[in-house]
mmCIF file of C-alpha atoms and ligand atoms in Angstrom:
data_model
loop_
_atom_site.group_PDB
_atom_site.id
_atom_site.type_symbol
_atom_site.label_atom_id
_atom_site.label_comp_id
_atom_site.label_asym_id
_atom_site.label_seq_id
_atom_site.Cartn_x
_atom_site.Cartn_y
_atom_site.Cartn_z
ATOM 1 C CA MET A 113 30.569 -106.111 -139.930
ATOM 2 C CA ARG A 114 34.189 -106.000 -138.829
ATOM 3 C CA GLY A 115 35.168 -104.674 -135.433
ATOM 4 C CA ASN A 116 33.170 -103.790 -132.380
ATOM 5 C CA SER A 117 31.763 -100.841 -130.460
ATOM 6 C CA ASN A 118 34.502 -100.715 -127.832
ATOM 7 C CA THR A 119 35.112 -97.418 -126.083
ATOM 8 C CA VAL A 120 38.191 -96.061 -124.316
ATOM 9 C CA PHE A 121 36.519 -97.090 -121.034
ATOM 10 C CA ASP A 122 36.861 -100.751 -122.012
ATOM 11 C CA CYS A 123 40.627 -100.386 -121.596
ATOM 12 C CA SER A 124 42.190 -100.818 -118.199
ATOM 13 C CA VAL A 125 45.513 -100.601 -116.433
ATOM 14 C CA ILE A 126 46.363 -103.934 -114.858
ATOM 15 C CA ASP A 127 48.669 -104.397 -111.846
ATOM 16 C CA LEU A 128 51.125 -107.144 -112.706
ATOM 17 C CA PRO A 129 52.276 -109.493 -109.934
ATOM 18 C CA GLN A 130 55.874 -108.932 -108.922
ATOM 19 C CA ILE A 131 58.448 -111.165 -107.297
ATOM 20 C CA PHE A 132 60.793 -108.993 -105.285
ATOM 21 C CA ASN A 133 64.421 -109.877 -104.800
ATOM 22 C CA ASP A 134 67.428 -107.941 -103.481
ATOM 23 C CA ALA A 135 69.149 -108.803 -106.743
ATOM 24 C CA GLY A 136 66.277 -107.446 -108.877
ATOM 25 C CA ASN A 137 62.598 -108.068 -109.372
ATOM 26 C CA ILE A 138 60.648 -110.265 -111.787
ATOM 27 C CA ILE A 139 57.253 -109.835 -113.452
ATOM 28 C CA ILE A 140 55.698 -112.833 -115.133
ATOM 29 C CA LEU A 141 52.952 -112.882 -117.779
ATOM 30 C CA GLU A 142 51.522 -116.270 -118.665
ATOM 31 C CA ASN A 143 49.004 -117.264 -121.320
ATOM 32 C CA GLY A 144 45.822 -118.554 -119.709
ATOM 33 C CA ASN A 145 46.822 -117.188 -116.326
ATOM 34 C CA ASN A 146 47.149 -113.420 -115.992
ATOM 35 C CA ILE A 147 46.662 -112.195 -119.533
ATOM 36 C CA PRO A 148 43.191 -112.150 -121.149
ATOM 37 C CA PHE A 149 44.291 -113.252 -124.649
ATOM 38 C CA ASP A 150 46.806 -115.680 -126.113
ATOM 39 C CA VAL A 151 50.027 -113.855 -126.935
ATOM 40 C CA LYS A 152 51.049 -114.530 -130.537
ATOM 41 C CA ARG A 153 53.619 -111.728 -130.920
ATOM 42 C CA VAL A 154 55.885 -109.590 -128.761
ATOM 43 C CA TYR A 155 57.655 -106.466 -129.944
ATOM 44 C CA TYR A 156 59.290 -103.469 -128.310
ATOM 45 C CA LEU A 157 60.116 -99.922 -129.223
ATOM 46 C CA TYR A 158 63.514 -98.591 -128.178
ATOM 47 C CA ASP A 159 65.954 -95.818 -129.117
ATOM 48 C CA ILE A 160 62.957 -93.515 -129.510
ATOM 49 C CA PRO A 161 64.136 -89.974 -130.288
ATOM 50 C CA GLY A 162 62.900 -87.046 -128.173
ATOM 51 C CA GLY A 163 59.630 -85.584 -129.430
ATOM 52 C CA ALA A 164 58.692 -88.687 -131.430
ATOM 53 C CA SER A 165 55.116 -89.863 -131.655
ATOM 54 C CA ARG A 166 54.168 -93.473 -132.485
ATOM 55 C CA GLY A 167 50.956 -95.265 -133.203
ATOM 56 C CA GLY A 168 48.467 -93.069 -135.011
ATOM 57 C CA HIS A 169 46.267 -95.995 -136.033
ATOM 58 C CA ALA A 170 43.583 -98.402 -134.878
ATOM 59 C CA HIS A 171 43.104 -102.161 -135.249
ATOM 60 C CA TYR A 172 39.994 -104.089 -136.218
ATOM 61 C CA LYS A 173 40.866 -107.202 -134.240
ATOM 62 C CA LEU A 174 44.193 -106.861 -132.409
ATOM 63 C CA GLU A 175 44.286 -106.736 -128.601
ATOM 64 C CA GLN A 176 47.423 -105.609 -126.819
ATOM 65 C CA TYR A 177 49.098 -105.205 -123.483
ATOM 66 C CA ILE A 178 51.446 -102.198 -123.501
ATOM 67 C CA ILE A 179 54.052 -101.942 -120.758
ATOM 68 C CA ALA A 180 56.712 -99.366 -119.991
ATOM 69 C CA GLY A 181 59.535 -101.893 -119.593
ATOM 70 C CA CYS A 182 61.798 -98.967 -118.754
ATOM 71 C CA GLY A 183 61.113 -95.209 -118.434
ATOM 72 C CA SER A 184 57.775 -93.623 -119.239
ATOM 73 C CA PHE A 185 55.464 -92.531 -122.052
ATOM 74 C CA GLU A 186 51.840 -91.575 -122.621
ATOM 75 C CA VAL A 187 49.188 -93.508 -124.524
ATOM 76 C CA ILE A 188 46.300 -91.429 -125.903
ATOM 77 C CA LEU A 189 43.224 -93.565 -126.614
ATOM 78 C CA ASN A 190 40.358 -92.334 -128.750
ATOM 79 C CA ASP A 191 37.095 -94.095 -129.660
ATOM 80 C CA GLY A 192 35.830 -91.301 -131.906
ATOM 81 C CA PHE A 193 33.845 -89.767 -129.043
ATOM 82 C CA ASN A 194 36.003 -89.973 -125.907
ATOM 83 C CA VAL A 195 39.716 -89.447 -125.365
ATOM 84 C CA ARG A 196 41.729 -90.903 -122.481
ATOM 85 C CA THR A 197 45.403 -90.274 -121.758
ATOM 86 C CA ILE A 198 47.217 -92.923 -119.755
ATOM 87 C CA VAL A 199 50.721 -92.455 -118.389
ATOM 88 C CA LEU A 200 52.772 -95.638 -118.223
ATOM 89 C CA ASN A 201 55.810 -95.212 -115.997
ATOM 90 C CA ASN A 202 56.178 -98.450 -114.075
ATOM 91 C CA PRO A 203 56.991 -101.935 -115.413
ATOM 92 C CA ASN A 204 54.412 -103.450 -113.061
ATOM 93 C CA LYS A 205 51.499 -101.856 -114.995
ATOM 94 C CA ALA A 206 50.082 -103.110 -118.275
ATOM 95 C CA LEU A 207 47.611 -101.110 -120.322
ATOM 96 C CA HIS A 208 45.095 -103.487 -121.927
ATOM 97 C CA ILE A 209 44.024 -102.001 -125.249
ATOM 98 C CA VAL A 210 40.920 -103.642 -126.727
ATOM 99 C CA PRO A 211 40.282 -103.655 -130.521
ATOM 100 C CA GLY A 212 38.738 -100.750 -132.410
ATOM 101 C CA LEU A 213 40.463 -97.799 -130.734
ATOM 102 C CA TRP A 214 42.700 -95.119 -132.187
ATOM 103 C CA ARG A 215 45.949 -94.831 -130.215
ATOM 104 C CA GLU A 216 48.968 -92.561 -130.138
ATOM 105 C CA LEU A 217 52.071 -92.939 -128.007
ATOM 106 C CA ASP A 218 54.173 -89.897 -127.145
ATOM 107 C CA ASN A 219 56.203 -88.075 -124.468
ATOM 108 C CA PHE A 220 58.705 -90.921 -124.384
ATOM 109 C CA SER A 221 61.391 -90.486 -121.753
ATOM 110 C CA SER A 222 64.997 -90.871 -122.790
ATOM 111 C CA GLY A 223 66.051 -94.528 -123.028
ATOM 112 C CA CYS A 224 62.544 -95.863 -122.490
ATOM 113 C CA ILE A 225 61.333 -99.227 -123.764
ATOM 114 C CA SER A 226 57.716 -99.796 -124.819
ATOM 115 C CA LEU A 227 56.984 -103.497 -124.620
ATOM 116 C CA VAL A 228 53.928 -104.781 -126.497
ATOM 117 C CA LEU A 229 52.237 -108.152 -126.182
ATOM 118 C CA ALA A 230 49.848 -108.752 -129.047
ATOM 119 C CA SER A 231 46.995 -111.185 -129.644
ATOM 120 C CA GLU A 232 47.687 -111.612 -133.382
ATOM 121 C CA LEU A 233 50.584 -111.920 -135.787
ATOM 122 C CA TYR A 234 51.428 -108.790 -137.776
ATOM 123 C CA ASP A 235 48.776 -108.129 -140.411
ATOM 124 C CA GLU A 236 48.684 -104.823 -142.269
ATOM 125 C CA ASN A 237 45.031 -105.535 -143.192
ATOM 126 C CA ASP A 238 44.136 -105.275 -139.519
ATOM 127 C CA TYR A 239 45.243 -101.596 -139.399
ATOM 128 C CA ILE A 240 43.122 -98.483 -139.912
ATOM 129 C CA ARG A 241 45.790 -95.857 -140.592
ATOM 130 C CA ASN A 242 43.608 -92.987 -141.775
ATOM 131 C CA TYR A 243 41.786 -91.074 -139.006
ATOM 132 C CA GLU A 244 38.806 -90.145 -141.233
ATOM 133 C CA ASP A 245 38.386 -93.845 -142.123
ATOM 134 C CA PHE A 246 38.510 -94.656 -138.414
ATOM 135 C CA LEU A 247 35.728 -92.149 -137.623
ATOM 136 C CA GLU A 248 33.624 -93.612 -140.454
ATOM 137 C CA PHE A 249 34.254 -97.131 -139.101
ATOM 138 C CA LYS A 250 33.110 -96.088 -135.603
ATOM 139 C CA LYS A 251 30.043 -94.270 -136.986
ATOM 140 C CA GLU A 252 28.989 -97.455 -138.825
ATOM 141 C CA LEU A 253 28.850 -99.205 -135.466
ATOM 142 C CA LEU A 254 26.331 -96.778 -133.923
HETATM 143 P P1 TYD B 565 53.591 -99.553 -136.788
HETATM 144 O O1 TYD B 565 52.716 -100.582 -136.191
HETATM 145 O O2 TYD B 565 52.957 -98.543 -137.686
HETATM 146 O O3 TYD B 565 54.430 -98.801 -135.654
HETATM 147 P P2 TYD B 565 53.969 -97.880 -134.424
HETATM 148 O O4 TYD B 565 52.532 -98.095 -134.166
HETATM 149 O O5 TYD B 565 54.833 -98.308 -133.300
HETATM 150 O O6 TYD B 565 54.272 -96.446 -134.802
HETATM 151 O O7 TYD B 565 54.771 -100.294 -137.541
HETATM 152 C C1 TYD B 565 55.883 -99.594 -138.077
HETATM 153 C C2 TYD B 565 56.453 -100.438 -139.217
HETATM 154 O O8 TYD B 565 56.945 -101.680 -138.732
HETATM 155 C C3 TYD B 565 55.441 -100.741 -140.302
HETATM 156 O O9 TYD B 565 56.123 -100.630 -141.561
HETATM 157 C C4 TYD B 565 55.069 -102.177 -140.107
HETATM 158 C C5 TYD B 565 56.292 -102.764 -139.416
HETATM 159 N N1 TYD B 565 55.921 -103.796 -138.439
HETATM 160 C C6 TYD B 565 56.083 -105.139 -138.751
HETATM 161 O O10 TYD B 565 56.547 -105.489 -139.839
HETATM 162 N N2 TYD B 565 55.739 -106.077 -137.835
HETATM 163 C C7 TYD B 565 55.244 -105.750 -136.622
HETATM 164 O O11 TYD B 565 54.925 -106.658 -135.778
HETATM 165 C C8 TYD B 565 55.064 -104.368 -136.284
HETATM 166 C C9 TYD B 565 54.519 -103.928 -134.957
HETATM 167 C C10 TYD B 565 55.418 -103.433 -137.230
#
C-alpha cells in the first residue's frame, strides 16, 4: 500500500535558529542538522495575485518545509477527518508537512514569497490532485 496514515497533528511549526546582525539576519537550514529529511529540491512562489489559492493536492511520499520567506499566507491542512489552518508570517518558522495530507495555501499578502524545501524531485505520479481520490486513499488506510 502506498502512503501512510499521517494526520494533520503530525505536522509541526519549527522555530528556525537565527543569527542576528545589525546589517540583517540569517537563517540556516542544513541537511542532517536541523531538517528532518534530505532536501532534494527547493522552489518558491512569488508574484502571487491577490485572492489566489495554491496547492489543492496531496502527496504520497513527499515531505516539505514551507516557509514565509517574506510576507504571510495560510496553509490549510486536511487529513480527511481533521482540518488545521496554520498562518505563516515570519521567516524564522517552518511548517513541516508530512506525506499523505491535502493542503491548500491562500490569503497571500502582497509581495509575499512562499519558500518550499522538498524531500523529493518533482514527480507528477506522487500527486493526488482529485479530492475524492484523496478521501478514498485515506479511507483505504483505516
Ligand atoms: P503545483 O505543485 O500544482 O503548484 P502549487 O501546489 O503551488 O499550486 O505545480 C504547478 C505546476 O508547476 C505544475 O504544472 C507542475 C509544475 N511544477 C514543476 O514542474 N516542478 C516543480 O517542482 C513544481 C513544484 C511544480
